[in-house]
Amino acid sequence: MQSKQPTVIATWPFGKTAAQSALKALLAGKSPLDAAVDGAQAVEDDPTVHSVGFSGIADALGIVTLDACVMDGKTLDCGSVAGLEDIRHPARLALTVARKTPHVILVGDGARDFALQNGFRPENLSTEASVKEWTDTRPKPPKPMGIPGGADNHDTVTVLALNSSGNLGGCCSTSGLSHKLHGRVGDSPIIGSGLYVDDDAGAAGATGVGEEIIRICGSFRIIESMRRGLSPQQACEEAVKRLHAVATKRGKHAARAAFLALAPDGRIGAAASPDTHFDFAVATPGKIEIRRAIEIPA
Ligand code: ASP
């Protein structure tokens, strides 16, 4: 088999941190899944990123709750945690769920207990800056039903990695929509919505308003389109068109959402709904760049 160029793509400008660290791990011989988790963890640890891991913005009750998932394209092993409190590395915990349990998803206190049993340390995830941002962006007066604050107070780090053998791995991690209703789970820990990876077809991931991404099973949809022969770019664009179609059917405009895809041969796709301004990082040996995804009009 022809050797592939190791490639990592990751959402948003902070994806540069993720892509750099995931590529380093890939080149050191780690599997694409382990590399993707290393990449996500670098962003979870960054206190200046208020939508992922440590220093994430809290929910409507002022509690930081994290969502993450992982998927291995070789085995289709997957793991996920949702509504996780006090643990700064949800992506690694999702990997531990995949590797050490017969289950796929652990939530809330169960996920936290599992973390503590597996050597993760509990800590306060809020920082002065994240509390200030939560306070500044808090809906005033408070809106009913935990309707989130500003349209920009969320983002996910989604990392897709390809190694030289053509194996793929992926990972998503987020604190979700800020000011969300306590207990709300977005697309990011839902296998098939925030992430889907299958070496036979490709890897896809999402960011944006999770409720809309879940409604179209965004990442699974992209992978099945690629399996049927669409390029990663065509498949991402098709998913955004589907977002528009579903929004129209519901009498709404498509929410801000974006998709990324990586084929087993290294081709890349990215597309977003209007006004998303979706930048993503692409890393290959010796090169890292930020690209802007095309926005698909309604
Ligand atoms: N998809 C995430 C969620 O809905 C947020 C984001 O990526 O902007 O929780």
Short mmCIF file of C-alpha atoms and ligand atoms in Angstrom, two decimals:
data_model
loop_
_atom_site.label_atom_id
_atom_site.label_comp_id
_atom_site.label_asym_id
_atom_site.label_seq_id
_atom_site.Cartn_x
_atom_site.Cartn_y
_atom_site.Cartn_z
CA MET A 1 0.00 0.00 0.00
CA GLN A 2 1.24 3.48 -0.85
CA SER A 3 2.26 5.43 2.27
CA LYS A 4 0.06 8.43 3.14
CA GLN A 5 1.19 11.83 4.28
CA PRO A 6 0.45 12.10 8.04
CA THR A 7 -2.19 14.81 8.35
CA VAL A 8 -4.12 16.43 11.20
CA ILE A 9 -7.00 18.87 10.85
CA ALA A 10 -8.64 20.63 13.78
CA THR A 11 -11.40 23.17 14.31
CA TRP A 12 -10.96 26.90 14.89
CA PRO A 13 -7.74 28.92 15.27
CA PHE A 14 -7.05 27.13 18.57
CA GLY A 15 -6.99 24.02 16.38
CA LYS A 16 -3.43 25.05 15.58
CA THR A 17 -2.39 24.07 19.11
CA ALA A 18 -4.28 20.78 18.72
CA ALA A 19 -2.96 20.01 15.25
CA GLN A 20 0.63 20.75 16.25
CA SER A 21 0.55 18.47 19.24
CA ALA A 22 -1.40 15.72 17.44
CA LEU A 23 1.01 15.75 14.49
CA LYS A 24 3.97 15.52 16.87
CA ALA A 25 2.35 12.49 18.51
CA LEU A 26 1.61 10.88 15.11
CA LEU A 27 5.20 11.37 13.97
CA ALA A 28 6.40 9.86 17.26
CA GLY A 29 4.48 6.71 16.32
CA LYS A 30 1.28 7.14 18.34
CA SER A 31 -1.95 5.88 16.78
CA PRO A 32 -4.21 8.48 15.09
CA LEU A 33 -6.68 8.11 17.96
CA ASP A 34 -4.05 8.69 20.67
CA ALA A 35 -2.65 11.58 18.65
CA ALA A 36 -6.08 13.20 18.30
CA VAL A 37 -6.61 12.96 22.06
CA ASP A 38 -3.19 14.54 22.72
CA GLY A 39 -4.23 17.37 20.38
CA ALA A 40 -7.57 17.98 22.09
CA GLN A 41 -5.92 17.83 25.52
CA ALA A 42 -3.51 20.62 24.59
CA VAL A 43 -6.55 22.87 24.01
CA GLU A 44 -8.36 21.60 27.14
CA ASP A 45 -5.31 22.76 29.13
CA ASP A 46 -5.21 26.24 27.56
CA PRO A 47 -6.80 28.67 30.07
CA THR A 48 -7.33 31.27 27.34
CA VAL A 49 -9.82 29.02 25.52
CA HIS A 50 -13.17 29.43 27.27
CA SER A 51 -15.15 26.83 25.37
CA VAL A 52 -13.08 23.68 25.96
CA GLY A 53 -11.87 21.93 29.13
CA PHE A 54 -10.22 23.93 31.93
CA SER A 55 -11.69 27.47 32.10
CA GLY A 56 -14.72 26.56 29.99
CA ILE A 57 -17.74 28.81 30.42
CA ALA A 58 -20.35 27.46 32.81
CA ASP A 59 -23.98 26.49 32.27
CA ALA A 60 -27.06 28.39 33.50
CA LEU A 61 -26.37 27.31 37.10
CA GLY A 62 -22.76 28.46 36.94
CA ILE A 63 -21.42 24.89 36.75
CA VAL A 64 -18.80 23.92 34.14
CA THR A 65 -19.91 20.69 32.43
CA LEU A 66 -17.83 19.09 29.70
CA ASP A 67 -18.63 16.80 26.77
CA ALA A 68 -16.18 14.76 24.68
CA CYS A 69 -15.91 11.69 22.50
CA VAL A 70 -13.33 9.65 20.61
CA MET A 71 -13.48 7.17 17.73
CA ASP A 72 -10.94 4.81 16.18
CA GLY A 73 -11.33 4.34 12.42
CA LYS A 74 -9.60 0.97 12.39
CA THR A 75 -11.78 -0.80 14.96
CA LEU A 76 -14.75 1.60 15.22
CA ASP A 77 -14.13 1.56 18.98
CA CYS A 78 -15.63 4.66 20.51
CA GLY A 79 -16.09 6.28 23.91
CA SER A 80 -17.82 9.34 25.23
CA VAL A 81 -18.50 11.38 28.35
CA ALA A 82 -21.18 14.03 28.82
CA GLY A 83 -22.13 16.49 31.52
CA LEU A 84 -18.78 15.84 33.21
CA GLU A 85 -17.87 18.05 36.19
CA ASP A 86 -14.49 18.77 37.86
CA ILE A 87 -12.30 16.82 35.41
CA ARG A 88 -10.19 18.85 33.00
CA HIS A 89 -9.43 16.12 30.44
CA PRO A 90 -12.75 14.77 29.13
CA ALA A 91 -11.20 13.58 25.84
CA ARG A 92 -8.77 11.28 27.66
CA LEU A 93 -11.62 10.10 29.89
CA ALA A 94 -13.68 9.27 26.75
CA LEU A 95 -10.67 7.29 25.51
CA THR A 96 -10.59 5.46 28.84
CA VAL A 97 -14.30 4.64 28.50
CA ALA A 98 -13.55 3.19 25.04
CA ARG A 99 -10.57 1.17 26.24
CA LYS A 100 -11.61 0.02 29.72
CA THR A 101 -15.37 -0.52 29.61
CA PRO A 102 -17.84 -2.40 27.44
CA HIS A 103 -19.85 0.85 27.16
CA VAL A 104 -19.78 3.85 24.85
CA ILE A 105 -21.26 6.75 26.86
CA LEU A 106 -20.93 7.68 30.54
CA VAL A 107 -22.69 10.78 31.88
CA GLY A 108 -22.70 13.11 34.87
CA ASP A 109 -21.78 11.67 38.27
CA GLY A 110 -21.14 8.23 36.77
CA ALA A 111 -18.57 9.70 34.39
CA ARG A 112 -16.97 11.66 37.25
CA ASP A 113 -16.82 8.58 39.52
CA PHE A 114 -15.27 6.58 36.68
CA ALA A 115 -12.68 9.34 36.22
CA LEU A 116 -11.74 9.27 39.91
CA GLN A 117 -11.48 5.47 39.86
CA ASN A 118 -9.10 5.76 36.93
CA GLY A 119 -6.66 8.25 38.39
CA PHE A 120 -8.10 11.54 37.10
CA ARG A 121 -7.86 14.31 39.71
CA PRO A 122 -10.88 16.48 40.61
CA GLU A 123 -10.31 20.22 40.35
CA ASN A 124 -12.13 23.50 40.04
CA LEU A 125 -12.32 24.18 36.30
CA SER A 126 -13.32 27.84 36.58
CA THR A 127 -10.81 30.67 36.38
CA GLU A 128 -11.23 34.35 37.15
CA ALA A 129 -11.41 35.02 33.41
CA SER A 130 -13.99 32.31 32.67
CA VAL A 131 -16.20 33.46 35.55
CA LYS A 132 -15.96 37.05 34.28
CA GLU A 133 -16.92 35.98 30.77
CA TRP A 134 -19.83 33.93 32.14
CA THR A 135 -21.03 36.98 34.10
CA ASP A 136 -20.54 39.41 31.21
CA THR A 137 -22.39 37.23 28.69
CA ARG A 138 -25.13 36.06 31.02
CA PRO A 139 -28.56 36.68 29.44
CA LYS A 140 -30.11 39.69 31.22
CA PRO A 141 -32.77 39.25 32.40
CA PRO A 142 -32.17 35.47 32.63
CA LYS A 143 -34.01 33.73 29.79
CA PRO A 144 -36.33 30.81 30.51
CA MET A 145 -35.31 27.24 29.67
CA GLY A 146 -31.58 27.90 29.76
CA ILE A 147 -31.52 29.48 26.32
CA PRO A 148 -27.82 30.13 25.79
CA GLY A 149 -26.24 33.58 26.00
CA GLY A 150 -24.36 35.10 23.06
CA ALA A 151 -24.10 33.32 19.73
CA ASP A 152 -20.32 33.24 20.03
CA ASN A 153 -19.91 31.75 23.48
CA HIS A 154 -19.23 28.22 22.34
CA ASP A 155 -16.83 26.21 20.17
CA THR A 156 -15.49 22.69 20.11
CA VAL A 157 -12.04 21.39 19.43
CA THR A 158 -12.52 18.57 16.95
CA VAL A 159 -9.34 16.82 15.84
CA LEU A 160 -9.09 14.37 12.93
CA ALA A 161 -5.80 12.53 12.38
CA LEU A 162 -4.47 10.31 9.57
CA ASN A 163 -1.26 8.27 9.77
CA SER A 164 1.02 7.03 7.02
CA SER A 165 -0.76 3.65 6.94
CA GLY A 166 -4.11 5.27 6.14
CA ASN A 167 -5.57 4.79 9.64
CA LEU A 168 -7.81 7.49 11.05
CA GLY A 169 -8.73 8.62 14.56
CA GLY A 170 -10.80 11.48 15.89
CA CYS A 171 -11.77 13.32 19.01
CA CYS A 172 -14.14 16.16 20.08
CA SER A 173 -14.04 18.16 23.32
CA THR A 174 -16.12 21.12 24.49
CA SER A 175 -17.82 22.84 27.41
CA GLY A 176 -20.80 23.21 25.07
CA LEU A 177 -23.06 26.22 24.78
CA SER A 178 -22.39 28.66 27.57
CA HIS A 179 -25.38 29.28 29.87
CA LYS A 180 -26.97 26.07 28.59
CA LEU A 181 -29.67 24.43 30.69
CA HIS A 182 -27.97 22.29 33.36
CA GLY A 183 -27.94 18.74 31.96
CA ARG A 184 -27.99 19.80 28.32
CA VAL A 185 -25.86 17.58 26.08
CA GLY A 186 -24.76 18.81 22.65
CA ASP A 187 -23.55 16.99 19.55
CA SER A 188 -19.92 16.70 20.63
CA PRO A 189 -20.19 13.52 22.75
CA ILE A 190 -22.74 11.91 20.40
CA ILE A 191 -21.06 9.44 18.07
CA GLY A 192 -22.35 10.17 14.57
CA SER A 193 -23.28 13.79 15.34
CA GLY A 194 -20.11 15.54 16.56
CA LEU A 195 -17.75 12.84 15.24
CA TYR A 196 -17.61 9.72 13.11
CA VAL A 197 -14.55 7.83 11.94
CA ASP A 198 -14.23 4.76 9.73
CA ASP A 199 -10.98 3.91 7.92
CA ASP A 200 -13.03 2.54 5.01
CA ALA A 201 -14.61 5.94 4.28
CA GLY A 202 -13.04 8.79 6.29
CA ALA A 203 -13.27 10.92 9.42
CA ALA A 204 -15.72 13.77 9.99
CA GLY A 205 -16.39 16.15 12.85
CA ALA A 206 -18.50 19.17 13.68
CA THR A 207 -18.67 22.37 15.64
CA GLY A 208 -21.51 24.85 16.14
CA VAL A 209 -25.02 24.68 17.57
CA GLY A 210 -25.24 21.05 18.64
CA GLU A 211 -29.01 20.74 18.53
CA GLU A 212 -28.99 21.37 14.77
CA ILE A 213 -26.03 19.05 14.17
CA ILE A 214 -27.73 16.24 16.10
CA ARG A 215 -30.92 16.75 14.06
CA ILE A 216 -29.10 15.78 10.85
CA CYS A 217 -26.65 13.23 12.37
CA GLY A 218 -24.04 15.49 10.77
CA SER A 219 -20.79 13.53 11.00
CA PHE A 220 -22.29 10.12 10.20
CA ARG A 221 -24.08 11.69 7.25
CA ILE A 222 -20.77 13.02 5.87
CA ILE A 223 -19.03 9.66 6.23
CA GLU A 224 -21.88 7.81 4.53
CA SER A 225 -21.78 10.37 1.68
CA MET A 226 -18.04 9.75 1.34
CA ARG A 227 -18.64 6.01 1.38
CA ARG A 228 -20.99 6.52 -1.58
CA GLY A 229 -18.24 8.39 -3.46
CA LEU A 230 -18.58 12.07 -2.59
CA SER A 231 -15.33 13.91 -1.93
CA PRO A 232 -14.82 15.24 1.65
CA GLN A 233 -15.56 18.73 0.34
CA GLN A 234 -18.76 17.68 -1.43
CA ALA A 235 -19.88 15.71 1.63
CA CYS A 236 -19.36 18.67 4.01
CA GLU A 237 -21.24 20.98 1.65
CA GLU A 238 -24.07 18.47 1.38
CA ALA A 239 -24.35 18.40 5.18
CA VAL A 240 -24.66 22.21 5.35
CA LYS A 241 -27.32 22.10 2.60
CA ARG A 242 -29.18 19.56 4.70
CA LEU A 243 -28.97 21.91 7.71
CA HIS A 244 -30.61 24.58 5.54
CA ALA A 245 -33.30 22.19 4.29
CA VAL A 246 -34.18 21.09 7.82
CA ALA A 247 -34.19 24.68 9.08
CA THR A 248 -36.49 25.73 6.23
CA LYS A 249 -38.84 22.87 7.01
CA ARG A 250 -38.95 24.14 10.60
CA GLY A 251 -39.51 27.75 9.52
CA LYS A 252 -36.06 28.89 10.74
CA HIS A 253 -32.66 29.94 9.44
CA ALA A 254 -29.87 27.40 9.75
CA ALA A 255 -27.92 27.92 12.97
CA ARG A 256 -24.18 28.48 12.88
CA ALA A 257 -22.48 25.14 12.33
CA ALA A 258 -19.45 23.83 10.49
CA PHE A 259 -18.10 20.48 9.37
CA LEU A 260 -14.63 19.10 8.69
CA ALA A 261 -13.74 15.86 6.91
CA LEU A 262 -10.57 13.93 6.13
CA ALA A 263 -10.40 11.08 3.61
CA PRO A 264 -8.15 8.03 4.07
CA ASP A 265 -6.05 9.35 1.15
CA GLY A 266 -5.53 12.74 2.86
CA ARG A 267 -8.10 14.86 0.96
CA ILE A 268 -9.73 17.49 3.17
CA GLY A 269 -13.21 19.03 3.20
CA ALA A 270 -14.73 21.89 5.19
CA ALA A 271 -17.97 23.85 4.96
CA ALA A 272 -20.07 26.07 7.20
CA SER A 273 -23.42 27.80 7.39
CA PRO A 274 -23.50 31.59 6.77
CA ASP A 275 -21.76 33.94 9.25
CA THR A 276 -19.91 31.10 10.94
CA HIS A 277 -16.45 32.44 9.94
CA PHE A 278 -15.09 28.98 10.42
CA ASP A 279 -11.29 28.76 10.43
CA PHE A 280 -9.51 25.46 10.89
CA ALA A 281 -5.94 24.21 11.17
CA VAL A 282 -4.23 21.81 8.78
CA ALA A 283 -0.92 20.22 9.81
CA THR A 284 1.35 18.03 7.71
CA PRO A 285 5.05 17.35 8.37
CA GLY A 286 6.88 20.68 8.26
CA LYS A 287 3.78 22.74 7.56
CA ILE A 288 0.86 24.14 9.55
CA GLU A 289 -1.71 26.61 8.28
CA ILE A 290 -5.08 28.07 9.08
CA ARG A 291 -7.73 27.88 6.36
CA ARG A 292 -11.19 29.45 6.11
CA ALA A 293 -14.09 27.11 5.24
CA ILE A 294 -16.50 28.15 2.53
CA GLU A 295 -19.95 29.18 3.72
CA ILE A 296 -22.93 27.69 1.91
CA PRO A 297 -25.76 30.18 1.42
CA ALA A 298 -29.32 29.11 2.22
N1 ASP B 1 -21.13 21.81 19.24
C1 ASP B 1 -20.97 22.36 20.56
C2 ASP B 1 -22.24 22.11 21.35
O1 ASP B 1 -23.31 22.31 20.82
C3 ASP B 1 -20.64 23.82 20.60
C4 ASP B 1 -19.74 24.34 19.48
O2 ASP B 1 -19.01 23.57 18.87
O3 ASP B 1 -19.79 25.53 19.20
O4 ASP B 1 -22.15 21.80 22.50
#
